[in-house]
């Protein structure tokens, strides 16, 4: 059964179970729900009024526990009687409402006077940032359009991922209906990605213990997802379980929070990495991969700590899904070459700006971070450009050296090329046949591996200003290039040029050194 059919089966099961739960909970009306008249709350408003519920009992007021439900507050399994709704601001009671609850009836009370604070600037910034992040992902999809078209089963999760990014903004999160749509898309996206990864895990299919363990985790995840998603769509379902099966509901909520699709996906990747048995070079890479997957798991668990806080959870959850999707995609299509360092840095920039802005809620500081990111990367681009020697000059010289026919032609050609390219006064190229021959030209001391260009104080013949080492892996001195400059020190770019050509010239010098050794032996 392919992934689309399996997805269809699981969605069908969800719809059947949802219909059944809706039917059995149709009369579960013993709850109290309190919300504003517009059913919204500004997610950036730190000064929300505190709402408390009290029940009149024996002439006293007993505080009733309420739990957040989207932008509402709700009390499940409420008894009939008289209740007081208190609204406090800065620990001061500003309004009080009295309501009466009858047996087997619910109360949905709308507080008309809870106004939204003016956070227009914050909302515009976060929505623009989300829009830019959406465009950034569209650009990545365009880069990988050929791979996506070859793997058509990825088109459906891409559509869901785009919808999730678009639905993660402050205006939509303030609307209960669209927030519900966001969570439904999240559930379907998580289920599809989990089925996709599970289907690709060939290394785990033959291990019965792991297979059973993953199926148990999947069932725990799927059952909790179906019940909680049903409760998200209809509060009567949650009230039904809270009234009749409270312990079961607590267990289901635990599974829903801590055993979600992302966690199981990362566990599968972790198990796949542990099963790899290849050469040592691959094992070293896998150790880094294991560390990365482990850090993803920790981050995913940290995200769940904010599940009751709209301001943090929705944005972190969106980023979590984006990272998980691209990790799945890139490990599947094997086109890491298309991912540039700047792309990874941009991903990090978006995440840091989101986190920084959500915590500080300061638009100007967030914009300063954006500006500094682009400015510093521009500086880095220019700096790396100045540190890089044009490949044309290096390849041109090396190609000429490869075409030489003997050591004498090599030494003469190399000397002439360096004199011309660097405008030097004199250049002498030397091939050293014996390991200690360098002592005839340089001071007898230990030379570090990274000492490629030597200064005048190391050279015996003081007419030369620099000596460049030609070396192979086992021989620190295959040859030398002695340089006499025109009363001006070599600048950084000229030294970098010499360092860049040394490795390739050493291969040619090693070949002629070997020929000279053969001549001496014969």
PDB file of N, CA and C in Angstrom, residues 450-498:
ATOM      1  N   UNK A 450      53.143  24.000   8.851  1.00  0.00           N
ATOM      2  CA  UNK A 450      52.512  25.177   8.244  1.00  0.00           C
ATOM      3  C   UNK A 450      53.521  26.267   7.880  1.00  0.00           C
ATOM      4  N   UNK A 451      54.802  26.014   8.075  1.00  0.00           N
ATOM      5  CA  UNK A 451      55.831  26.984   7.670  1.00  0.00           C
ATOM      6  C   UNK A 451      56.159  26.768   6.197  1.00  0.00           C
ATOM      7  N   UNK A 452      55.410  27.406   5.335  1.00  0.00           N
ATOM      8  CA  UNK A 452      55.583  27.245   3.891  1.00  0.00           C
ATOM      9  C   UNK A 452      56.525  28.307   3.346  1.00  0.00           C
ATOM     10  N   UNK A 453      56.278  29.545   3.720  1.00  0.00           N
ATOM     11  CA  UNK A 453      57.122  30.662   3.260  1.00  0.00           C
ATOM     12  C   UNK A 453      58.043  31.071   4.410  1.00  0.00           C
ATOM     13  N   UNK A 454      59.352  30.941   4.189  1.00  0.00           N
ATOM     14  CA  UNK A 454      60.357  31.219   5.220  1.00  0.00           C
ATOM     15  C   UNK A 454      60.997  32.580   4.968  1.00  0.00           C
ATOM     16  N   UNK A 455      61.304  33.275   6.050  1.00  0.00           N
ATOM     17  CA  UNK A 455      61.875  34.625   5.933  1.00  0.00           C
ATOM     18  C   UNK A 455      63.397  34.561   5.774  1.00  0.00           C
ATOM     19  N   UNK A 456      63.990  35.740   5.616  1.00  0.00           N
ATOM     20  CA  UNK A 456      65.414  35.864   5.291  1.00  0.00           C
ATOM     21  C   UNK A 456      66.333  35.276   6.358  1.00  0.00           C
ATOM     22  N   UNK A 457      65.920  35.389   7.638  1.00  0.00           N
ATOM     23  CA  UNK A 457      66.807  34.930   8.724  1.00  0.00           C
ATOM     24  C   UNK A 457      66.984  33.415   8.735  1.00  0.00           C
ATOM     25  N   UNK A 458      66.133  32.656   8.010  1.00  0.00           N
ATOM     26  CA  UNK A 458      66.286  31.200   7.910  1.00  0.00           C
ATOM     27  C   UNK A 458      67.133  30.789   6.712  1.00  0.00           C
ATOM     28  N   UNK A 459      67.464  31.735   5.835  1.00  0.00           N
ATOM     29  CA  UNK A 459      68.174  31.419   4.591  1.00  0.00           C
ATOM     30  C   UNK A 459      69.666  31.668   4.772  1.00  0.00           C
ATOM     31  N   UNK A 460      70.478  30.724   4.334  1.00  0.00           N
ATOM     32  CA  UNK A 460      71.933  30.853   4.494  1.00  0.00           C
ATOM     33  C   UNK A 460      72.484  31.932   3.568  1.00  0.00           C
ATOM     34  N   UNK A 461      72.095  31.904   2.305  1.00  0.00           N
ATOM     35  CA  UNK A 461      72.537  32.932   1.343  1.00  0.00           C
ATOM     36  C   UNK A 461      71.669  34.174   1.527  1.00  0.00           C
ATOM     37  N   UNK A 462      72.199  35.205   2.116  1.00  0.00           N
ATOM     38  CA  UNK A 462      71.423  36.365   2.530  1.00  0.00           C
ATOM     39  C   UNK A 462      70.977  37.269   1.373  1.00  0.00           C
ATOM     40  N   UNK A 463      71.376  36.910   0.159  1.00  0.00           N
ATOM     41  CA  UNK A 463      70.884  37.724  -0.952  1.00  0.00           C
ATOM     42  C   UNK A 463      69.413  37.432  -1.263  1.00  0.00           C
ATOM     43  N   UNK A 464      68.936  36.291  -0.755  1.00  0.00           N
ATOM     44  CA  UNK A 464      67.541  35.926  -0.967  1.00  0.00           C
ATOM     45  C   UNK A 464      66.686  36.412   0.215  1.00  0.00           C
ATOM     46  N   UNK A 465      65.498  36.847  -0.115  1.00  0.00           N
ATOM     47  CA  UNK A 465      64.587  37.389   0.914  1.00  0.00           C
ATOM     48  C   UNK A 465      63.593  36.343   1.432  1.00  0.00           C
ATOM     49  N   UNK A 466      63.236  35.393   0.591  1.00  0.00           N
ATOM     50  CA  UNK A 466      62.252  34.378   0.971  1.00  0.00           C
ATOM     51  C   UNK A 466      62.646  33.017   0.416  1.00  0.00           C
ATOM     52  N   UNK A 467      62.178  31.972   1.128  1.00  0.00           N
ATOM     53  CA  UNK A 467      62.319  30.593   0.629  1.00  0.00           C
ATOM     54  C   UNK A 467      60.960  29.917   0.762  1.00  0.00           C
ATOM     55  N   UNK A 468      60.546  29.264  -0.307  1.00  0.00           N
ATOM     56  CA  UNK A 468      59.247  28.575  -0.321  1.00  0.00           C
ATOM     57  C   UNK A 468      59.505  27.077  -0.349  1.00  0.00           C
ATOM     58  N   UNK A 469      58.916  26.357   0.615  1.00  0.00           N
ATOM     59  CA  UNK A 469      59.110  24.901   0.709  1.00  0.00           C
ATOM     60  C   UNK A 469      58.157  24.167  -0.229  1.00  0.00           C
ATOM     61  N   UNK A 470      58.708  23.211  -0.975  1.00  0.00           N
ATOM     62  CA  UNK A 470      57.889  22.245  -1.702  1.00  0.00           C
ATOM     63  C   UNK A 470      57.985  20.949  -0.921  1.00  0.00           C
ATOM     64  N   UNK A 471      56.863  20.394  -0.470  1.00  0.00           N
ATOM     65  CA  UNK A 471      56.899  19.230   0.415  1.00  0.00           C
ATOM     66  C   UNK A 471      55.811  18.239   0.047  1.00  0.00           C
ATOM     67  N   UNK A 472      56.089  16.981   0.394  1.00  0.00           N
ATOM     68  CA  UNK A 472      55.082  15.924   0.247  1.00  0.00           C
ATOM     69  C   UNK A 472      54.695  15.450   1.639  1.00  0.00           C
ATOM     70  N   UNK A 473      53.801  14.471   1.707  1.00  0.00           N
ATOM     71  CA  UNK A 473      53.297  14.022   3.013  1.00  0.00           C
ATOM     72  C   UNK A 473      54.409  13.530   3.931  1.00  0.00           C
ATOM     73  N   UNK A 474      55.344  12.736   3.380  1.00  0.00           N
ATOM     74  CA  UNK A 474      56.380  12.120   4.218  1.00  0.00           C
ATOM     75  C   UNK A 474      57.710  12.857   4.163  1.00  0.00           C
ATOM     76  N   UNK A 475      57.860  13.709   3.185  1.00  0.00           N
ATOM     77  CA  UNK A 475      59.126  14.426   3.021  1.00  0.00           C
ATOM     78  C   UNK A 475      58.877  15.926   3.172  1.00  0.00           C
ATOM     79  N   UNK A 476      59.419  16.543   4.228  1.00  0.00           N
ATOM     80  CA  UNK A 476      59.166  17.973   4.447  1.00  0.00           C
ATOM     81  C   UNK A 476      59.905  18.872   3.459  1.00  0.00           C
ATOM     82  N   UNK A 477      60.854  18.321   2.724  1.00  0.00           N
ATOM     83  CA  UNK A 477      61.614  19.126   1.751  1.00  0.00           C
ATOM     84  C   UNK A 477      61.805  18.334   0.466  1.00  0.00           C
ATOM     85  N   UNK A 478      60.901  18.521  -0.486  1.00  0.00           N
ATOM     86  CA  UNK A 478      61.051  17.951  -1.828  1.00  0.00           C
ATOM     87  C   UNK A 478      61.836  18.919  -2.694  1.00  0.00           C
ATOM     88  N   UNK A 479      61.606  20.217  -2.447  1.00  0.00           N
ATOM     89  CA  UNK A 479      62.306  21.241  -3.199  1.00  0.00           C
ATOM     90  C   UNK A 479      62.215  22.583  -2.508  1.00  0.00           C
ATOM     91  N   UNK A 480      62.895  23.563  -3.068  1.00  0.00           N
ATOM     92  CA  UNK A 480      62.880  24.930  -2.531  1.00  0.00           C
ATOM     93  C   UNK A 480      62.767  25.930  -3.674  1.00  0.00           C
ATOM     94  N   UNK A 481      62.099  27.034  -3.375  1.00  0.00           N
ATOM     95  CA  UNK A 481      62.081  28.159  -4.301  1.00  0.00           C
ATOM     96  C   UNK A 481      62.665  29.338  -3.547  1.00  0.00           C
ATOM     97  N   UNK A 482      63.843  29.800  -3.976  1.00  0.00           N
ATOM     98  CA  UNK A 482      64.516  30.930  -3.334  1.00  0.00           C
ATOM     99  C   UNK A 482      64.163  32.206  -4.100  1.00  0.00           C
ATOM    100  N   UNK A 483      63.760  33.226  -3.377  1.00  0.00           N
ATOM    101  CA  UNK A 483      63.226  34.441  -3.999  1.00  0.00           C
ATOM    102  C   UNK A 483      64.010  35.663  -3.523  1.00  0.00           C
ATOM    103  N   UNK A 484      64.447  36.476  -4.496  1.00  0.00           N
ATOM    104  CA  UNK A 484      65.036  37.787  -4.196  1.00  0.00           C
ATOM    105  C   UNK A 484      64.055  38.843  -4.689  1.00  0.00           C
ATOM    106  N   UNK A 485      63.563  39.662  -3.760  1.00  0.00           N
ATOM    107  CA  UNK A 485      62.554  40.653  -4.102  1.00  0.00           C
ATOM    108  C   UNK A 485      63.219  41.974  -4.498  1.00  0.00           C
ATOM    109  N   UNK A 486      62.410  42.906  -5.003  1.00  0.00           N
ATOM    110  CA  UNK A 486      62.916  44.210  -5.426  1.00  0.00           C
ATOM    111  C   UNK A 486      62.769  45.228  -4.296  1.00  0.00           C
ATOM    112  N   UNK A 487      63.472  44.995  -3.191  1.00  0.00           N
ATOM    113  CA  UNK A 487      63.491  45.920  -2.053  1.00  0.00           C
ATOM    114  C   UNK A 487      62.106  46.186  -1.461  1.00  0.00           C
ATOM    115  N   UNK A 488      61.141  45.380  -1.801  1.00  0.00           N
ATOM    116  CA  UNK A 488      59.794  45.521  -1.254  1.00  0.00           C
ATOM    117  C   UNK A 488      59.346  44.152  -0.755  1.00  0.00           C
ATOM    118  N   UNK A 489      58.788  44.098   0.433  1.00  0.00           N
ATOM    119  CA  UNK A 489      58.328  42.829   0.971  1.00  0.00           C
ATOM    120  C   UNK A 489      57.131  42.319   0.190  1.00  0.00           C
ATOM    121  N   UNK A 490      56.994  40.997   0.168  1.00  0.00           N
ATOM    122  CA  UNK A 490      55.822  40.406  -0.473  1.00  0.00           C
ATOM    123  C   UNK A 490      54.567  40.775   0.312  1.00  0.00           C
ATOM    124  N   UNK A 491      53.549  41.199  -0.388  1.00  0.00           N
ATOM    125  CA  UNK A 491      52.287  41.534   0.271  1.00  0.00           C
ATOM    126  C   UNK A 491      51.500  40.246   0.516  1.00  0.00           C
ATOM    127  N   UNK A 492      50.395  40.396   1.275  1.00  0.00           N
ATOM    128  CA  UNK A 492      49.617  39.209   1.672  1.00  0.00           C
ATOM    129  C   UNK A 492      49.154  38.405   0.462  1.00  0.00           C
ATOM    130  N   UNK A 493      48.610  39.087  -0.576  1.00  0.00           N
ATOM    131  CA  UNK A 493      48.069  38.387  -1.735  1.00  0.00           C
ATOM    132  C   UNK A 493      49.146  37.569  -2.445  1.00  0.00           C
ATOM    133  N   UNK A 494      50.377  38.111  -2.504  1.00  0.00           N
ATOM    134  CA  UNK A 494      51.480  37.396  -3.166  1.00  0.00           C
ATOM    135  C   UNK A 494      51.879  36.156  -2.365  1.00  0.00           C
ATOM    136  N   UNK A 495      51.891  36.287  -1.046  1.00  0.00           N
ATOM    137  CA  UNK A 495      52.195  35.127  -0.212  1.00  0.00           C
ATOM    138  C   UNK A 495      51.114  34.061  -0.342  1.00  0.00           C
ATOM    139  N   UNK A 496      49.851  34.508  -0.385  1.00  0.00           N
ATOM    140  CA  UNK A 496      48.750  33.550  -0.539  1.00  0.00           C
ATOM    141  C   UNK A 496      48.838  32.818  -1.882  1.00  0.00           C
ATOM    142  N   UNK A 497      49.250  33.540  -2.914  1.00  0.00           N
ATOM    143  CA  UNK A 497      49.446  32.940  -4.228  1.00  0.00           C
ATOM    144  C   UNK A 497      50.495  31.831  -4.165  1.00  0.00           C
ATOM    145  N   UNK A 498      51.601  32.110  -3.500  1.00  0.00           N
ATOM    146  CA  UNK A 498      52.661  31.108  -3.370  1.00  0.00           C
ATOM    147  C   UNK A 498      52.190  29.894  -2.574  1.00  0.00           C
TER     148      UNK A 498
END
